[in-house]
Amino acid sequence: MSSLSRELVFLILQFLDEEKFKETVHKLEQESGFFFNMKYFEDQVQGGEWEEVERYLSGFTKVDDNRYSMKIFFEIRKQKYLEALDKQDRAKAVDILVKDLKVFSSFNEELYKEITQLLTLENFRENEQLSKYGDTKSARNIMLIELKKLIEANPLFRDKLTFPALKASRLRTLINQSLNWQHQLCKNPRPNPDIKTLFIDHTCGPPNGARAPPPANNPLVGALPKGGTFPPLGGHSSVQLQPFQPTAAPSASALAGWMANPNTAAPHAAVPAGPAALTPPPNPALLKRPRTPPSNTPAVDYQSADSEHLMKRPRPGGQPVEDVKTQVYNAGGPSHPQNAYTPDDLPKNVARTLSQGSCVMSMDFHPVQQTILLVGTNVGDIGIWEVGSRERLAQRTFKVWDLPGCSLPLQSALVKDPAVAVNRTVWSPDGTLLGVAFSKYIVHIYAYQGGNDLRQHLEIDAHVGGVNDLAFSHPNKQLCVITCGDDKTIKVWDAVTGRKLYTFEGHEAPVYSVCPHHKESIQFIFSTAIDGKIKAWLYDLLGSRVDYDAPGHWCTTMAYSADGTRLFSCGTSKEGESYLVEWNESEGAIKRTYSGFRKRSLGVVQFDTTRNRFLAAGDEFLIKFWDMDNVNLLTTIEADGGLPASPRLRFNKEGSLLAVTSADNGIKILANADGMRLLRAFETRAFENSRGPPEPAVSKGPGVNAMAAVSSVTSGPPVGGPDRPDRSNASAAMAGPSMDGSSLIVGQARPRDRGGNDHVSLSNASNFQRNADGNGVDNNRPPEQKPRVQEDLSDRVKSWKLTEITDLNQCRSTRLPDTLPASKISRLIYTNSGVALLALCSNAVHKLWKWQRTDRNVTGKATATYPPQLWQPASGILMTNDISDNSSNPEEAVPCIALSKNDSYVMSASGGKVSLFNMMTFKVMTTFMPPPPAATFLAFHPQDNNIIAIGMEDSTIQIYNVRVDEVKSKLKGHQKRITGLAFSNSLNVLVSSGADAQLCVWGTDGWEKRKAKFIQTQPGRAPPPVGDTRVQFHNDQIRLLVVHETQLAIYDAAKLERLRYWVPRETFTASISNATYSCDSQLVYAGFVDGSIGVFDAETLRPRCRLAAGAHIPPGVSGATAYPLVIAAHPQEPNQFALGLSDGGVQVIEPLESEGKWGVGPPSDNGGPSNVSGQTSIQNQDQTPR
C-alpha cells in the first residue's frame, strides 16, 4: 500500500474515533495492521476478553513469527488456563491445554508437561513458581507489564505503536478545503451554497431570472487562479466551508484573551509526576496574541443531506447520537442566537420521589441512559437509581478498599474520626466510569456496565484532607480524572491506571471546585478556592494563567453551557449573599449578574444549566430559573414543598428531568412533558389498581406530605468540616410549603376544601380523638383552622374496604427449609445485600439461608418464589452463642444480634458473652462482655463498625470500642433492661427504649442525655405501660417508629414528641408482637400474637392490608401455637418481609405478582390515597420521668 493510502487509513481512523464508531475503529486497526492501539489491547486483557485479544493481535503477528510473538501468545494462553483452574473449571482448563497450549509443546516439551501437571493439584499455587499468584485482577496487571515490554521489543510492531500527530477533524478539514476550491470555480457562486452530496463535485446552479452581481468584497468571489492551476491549500485556510461541524470549532481567541492578561501575580509552577502523554503546550504566541477572526471573511457551513443522516445514525448498542444541526456563522450577528425552547419546557412537575435514607450531597444523571441517577450522601454512601421504575440499582457504603496501601495520615484520620461524606459524584463522558470524591483523602472510581454491575476500578489517595471536587476530562483523548482538595492543589490522574500526571500548585486556600474545558486544541482547567480566587491551568509546567476574584469571595462553582460557548459561575459569600453571573471570557470580566437571590442564603447555593438557554439554582426552599439572556428571575417552583433551604439540583442531558434534594433525605424528580413520556416508558405497573381511588397521572413515589417539610436543627459538627459549609451532614430547621402552597408547622397541616379554600375553626373541644382506623390525631388546632369539610369523603370511606388475605393462594409465601432442631425464632435479619436471611433461635443457634443465582432467579436476591438453601460452611460447625455464663435456661435469655454493613461478621449474644462471628466460616473471632449483666440489645455505630452500643440487663447502655476492647462510656437513664437502640446520622443521636416503656435520647458527640419520656398511653387508660419497647428510625433519620405490645407510634426524635399512634381494635384485636418499617419507610409491617399480620401506611398508620394466620401458617398448625415473634423487611424490596415464628419456622412473604403491593389505604381527607395525607401531631401528654 502506498504511503498516501496508508495516511488515508489514519485519517479514516481519526474520523471513526471522533464519531464514536468504536468497534469499526478497532476492526480497521486490526485489518490494516497500521496502528496497534495499546490502550484498547490493555482494556481487553484486563477484561479477560481472550478471543478478542488474540483476534486483535492476529492483525499484527502470528504465534510462530518470532520469539517475541511466541512469548506474547504463550503468556496470554497461560493466564487463561490459570484462571480456569482458579475457578475449578477443570473441563475448560483441559480444553485450553489441548487447543491453545499444545502448540508450544514442540518448542518446550518440559514446560508443557509442567503445565499439564497443574491439573493434578487442588490449588495450582502449591506449585512453587506460582505460589505468589494473587487474584485475577492483579495477575492480569502483572502480565500486562510483561506483554507491553514484549510488544515494544517486537520488530513487527515497530512504527505501529504511535498514532500520527494530526489536528482535530483533519479529514473534515480536507473536505472543506476541497469544497472551497470547487465553490470558487463556480460560474455563479452563491453566498450561501447548499451542499447536497459529496459524491460529485459541487457547482452552484444557474440563477433564476435576473440576479445582481455579488458584492466585490465577498471572499468567495475573487480572481481565479492564473492558468487554471490551484494555489497551495494553505493559501485559502481562512475560508472554511464545512459540510460537517467540527468537534472543536470555537475560536481560541476568547480563552487566549483572558489568559493573555492575567493579574501581575507571579505564575505558579506545576509539579510534574513523571512523563505524561497529554496535550503538548500550545504555541506561546497564541496565549500572548489572541487571534481575531477576520471580519471580512465569514466562514460558511455547508449542511449536506449526507452529513445530517450521519449525525442521526444510531451507534452500536442502540444509543443514537444527538442530532447536531450546523448554523451559519455571522461575525456581526448576535453571539447567542435564541433557540426554540420556552419556559413551558422546564421540568416543573414532581413525577417521582426517591428515599435515599441519608442527606444527599451530590447527584449526576447518566450521560447516555438519561433516567439513571447517581447519588452520594453525607454518610459516604453512593447509590444508582433508575428513576423511571424507582428502583435502586446499586448501592455502596464507604470503606477503604486497600487500607494497608493508604497513606499513614489517612489511616490516622480514619481512626480519629471515621465519619466520611461524599463531596462529589460524577459520571465519565461515556458513562462507563463514575467518580466519587470523599471528605477524607480518598477518590473512588467505579466501572459501570449497566444494571447493578458496579465494580471497583481505582482507589486513589488523592489529597491531604478533603477531596472537594472531581471531574473527568479528555486531554489528548486520554481519559483523565481531575481532583482538588483541602491541600490547596489540583491533580490530574490517568483514569485507567490511576497514575498521577500533574499537580498544580498556586492557590493559597483549599480548592473548592474544578471545571475542565477546551477551546479548539487548547485544553484547560478552571479552579476556584474558598478565598474567592479563580485560576486557569493548561496541561503544562508553566503555572496558572488566570488570577481573578469571584463575586462573594468564598465558595464558587463554574460551569459551561452545554454547547461550551458560555461560562457561568455561582457562589455564596460568608455573609450569605449569593451571586450567579455570566463571564466574558475574552476579558475575564463579568458580563451579567442575575438577580433574584435572598440577601441571606441558608447555605451555599448550587446551580446547573440546561438546553443552552436556562439556569437553575436552589435558594429559599425553592428552585429558581433564569433565561440566560435575561438577568431577571424567570420563575420559581416549590416542587410540592419539603425542600431544604438550599436544595441541590441536577438536570439530565436533555433537560427533560431535574433531580432536586428534599429535606427528608430524599430526592424529587421533576419532569416536563418529554420527561413524563420518558418516565412512563419505565412504569412496570399502575400506581393504583382498578379498585383504588382515582389519581392524577403525575404522582407516585413515597409522596409529598406534611412531614416532608419537617426537619430539625442538628447537633454536632458537620462532616464536611469548616471549609465545606454546603456539605454538612444536617438538614436545616425549616417550615416548608405544603402540597397546596399553604405553610406548615411541625406536625400540622393547614386544611383546604376541594376548591382550595382555607377553613375557619368551629370547635376545639377535645385534645384527642381516634378515627375509625384506631389512629390518634390532634384536634388542638390553631383558631383559624377547622376539620376539613367532608363532602363525599364519608362515601369514599364507606366504599373502601381493608384488603383481607386469608388463604395461602392470595399471596406468595415460602417456608424456609430447615434440617436443624426446631427452636423458636427470637431474632431475624436480612443481610444488607438482600441475598440471605439470618435467624437467631432461642437455643442460641444461628441459622443462615442463602438464595442462589440461577436461571430462574437471575438476581440471586431473596424471594418468596424460590426457596433458599440452609447454608453451612464446609466444616459443618454451627454458629452458636456462648451460654457458659448463663445460669438460667438459654430459652429464657434475652437474645440480641447485629450485622456489620458489609455482611462479613455478626455480633450476637444469648444471655452469655457477646460473640463476634465470621459470616463465611461461622468461627468465633472474639468474645467480650461476660455477664452479669447480660447484653440485651446491640447496635453498630453507623459511621464506625468498631463502635457498638450495647444495651444491658441492668438498664445501662455501654458504648464499647471493639478495636481497643474498651468501654468508652456508660449511659444511665432507664429503669429496666434495654430493649431497643437506634442511631440517627442526621440528628447525631442515639435513641434507646427499655422494658420500662421509656424513650431516651443521647447525643453521640459526648454521649450526654438530652431528653427522656415514657411512651404515651391511650386517653382514659392506666398510666405508663411496661413491656418491651422497640425503636427504628425512618429513612429521613428524624421520624421514629416506636413499637409496644399496646400500640404503634411515630415520634419526632428531635423533640421526642408523638406525631401519630395506632392501637389494636376491631380488625386487629390481639397484642402486637413486633413491627418494622419497609426498606423505603413507606409501609409498616406488624405481627400479632394471634398469628395475623398487618400492613400499615407509614405516614398515617392506617391499615392497608391484613394477612390472617392461614395466609402464612401451614395447614394443621394453629395461630395459637405458631405466631410471628419477629418480623424483618427486605433491604431492597419494599413489599417483601420475613417472619420468625414461635414454632421455629421462618416464612418469606410477598404479594402476588399480579397485585404488586399490599392493598390500598383508605382515602384521606384531601381526596388522595392515604400515603400522601398530611401528618397531624398529637398534643404532647407524654410523661417526663422524674
CSV table of C-alpha atoms in Angstrom, one decimal, residues 183-184 188-193 211 213-223 239 241 296-300:
chain,number,residue,atom,x,y,z
A,183,HIS,CA,-17.1,26.8,-5.0
A,184,GLN,CA,-14.5,29.3,-6.2
A,188,ASN,CA,-22.4,31.8,-10.5
A,189,PRO,CA,-21.3,31.4,-6.9
A,190,ARG,CA,-24.0,31.8,-4.3
A,191,PRO,CA,-23.2,33.5,-0.9
A,192,ASN,CA,-24.8,30.6,1.0
A,193,PRO,CA,-24.3,27.5,-1.1
A,211,ARG,CA,-29.6,38.5,-10.5
A,213,PRO,CA,-23.7,40.7,-9.2
A,214,PRO,CA,-22.2,39.5,-6.0
A,215,PRO,CA,-20.6,42.1,-3.8
A,216,ALA,CA,-17.0,42.9,-4.6
A,217,ASN,CA,-15.7,42.2,-1.1
A,218,ASN,CA,-17.2,38.7,-1.0
A,219,PRO,CA,-14.3,36.5,0.0
A,220,LEU,CA,-15.8,33.6,-2.0
A,221,VAL,CA,-15.6,35.6,-5.2
A,222,GLY,CA,-12.1,36.5,-6.2
A,223,ALA,CA,-9.7,36.3,-9.1
A,239,VAL,CA,-12.2,30.3,4.1
A,241,LEU,CA,-17.0,25.6,4.0
A,296,ASN,CA,-14.5,40.3,6.2
A,297,THR,CA,-14.2,36.5,5.9
A,298,PRO,CA,-17.2,34.8,7.3
A,299,ALA,CA,-16.9,31.1,7.4
A,300,VAL,CA,-19.9,29.3,5.8
